[in-house]
Amino acid sequence: MVWSLLCCAWLDAPLEVHAVTPVQVHRGEVVTVHGQGFEAPIAIELASGDLQHTAQPVIDDPRTLRFEVPRIPPGSWDLVVRNDREAVRTALDILPDPEEVPCARGYQANTELSLPEGVAVVVRFFPDGRQERVRTLVSDIEAIEYSRRDGPCSAIHLRRMDGTRLLFEDGEKPLDERATTLGAYLGKLVEGLEGRGALRAPIREEPVQLGLRGLTTGGQPTDR
């Protein structure tokens, strides 16, 4: 009887947020919210000015829930936890994606690219056996950037509409032909090709053999 009363009191507790960890987070990372009154139905909203996004909450218990930060612009956001009776607001800072330095990676990578699914996936293989998959929608890609740094290093980046850049491939030999082929396949602007300016080519409707290391059209990584 006593346990029943305690249980019901816990479930009927008002919605409160006591702490958020971490309070500074990158997109795609998991945020844990500590408080009380976390029971379904419950919603997570992220608001900044006129922008508003939602995230999918996972309730661990009435005092803890977590969610994955969606791909929203970096900056200060209001984190709103809402149920059907009330809403609680707290602060959350979204950090810019860390910029990778070409030719200084501690991993090998393949790239899966599928126009039918509209997704580009960079699959990274770390020395300790870990794997990381970085997904981006082809529709979110604004342009292909080619760069050649001092010394034997060139790189291809996918520049997203929000200004962030995803390292697609790097190497110790020129990758300008790869960048041109990638731009032709995706129908995206290619920037940074010395002497040729920016190039744009139409999207290819038929299947093509790209011949790019680490790049396939069927969604499966190639060997590097």
Steps between C-alpha positions, in 0.01 A plus 500: 500500500779739595695410184188554290452849642868587446487371144190700412641815661818459290305459176271795583795730578499831314723528196841638596848516343785499752805455276602445138824322405683612305378859466735556205461232237567421135228396261443125501611462863272379780373735772380367836232693690457450876186609680163356591161431350640337187222275375341443161378690311790743512665714233838668447512830315797721409424865431709799392321811377265393223668159467348197668601135479397182678703206627392147592512448880593168661368472857732294722292555815275777642812700592719451191456533127735544206490605136729536199565857389369549144692684227409857594710817464767557768418757769296549816170312508213462743444137595132445575372186672124479457220265604124534458474725807806725521835594347843570651768702322878502547809596297708287263798609288553328164868503400631515142620171357874452558698562183721212393853568379562327165778238491517494881233240573542207735271277296425364156171578331275375226205688358157361417302711255147422384297744291181288520509536879637855479766432764879524516663303782865523602599181686809543718714212630716581805817310604329368816228331295230762547287605205322831451239580238443866409184547294394806303212549260602572142236776497687666790824521298553846353830446319809283461821667621841396369815627670870432475705593805868573529683172458362173362141528622177566316145461625137490394237640738122489478374845599153488652231766472559600864866582424655193666746286304535121494837355397416265213849385398862608528830373367856574399422540131270743317131418535371756252372234259321325784340829604387565142348151469327532836354837404374355171337207678328717762430797275677729749725800458871412516717772653876539528613359166782733400477637149153357442292689752179352632349216301145371501380188324152347474403207719542172316172311482652166395733285718864597456835348587672781685838336545557689824685332782264453791196604297218274386151561366333202663534588867787260581851620590792403282843392621771760535 
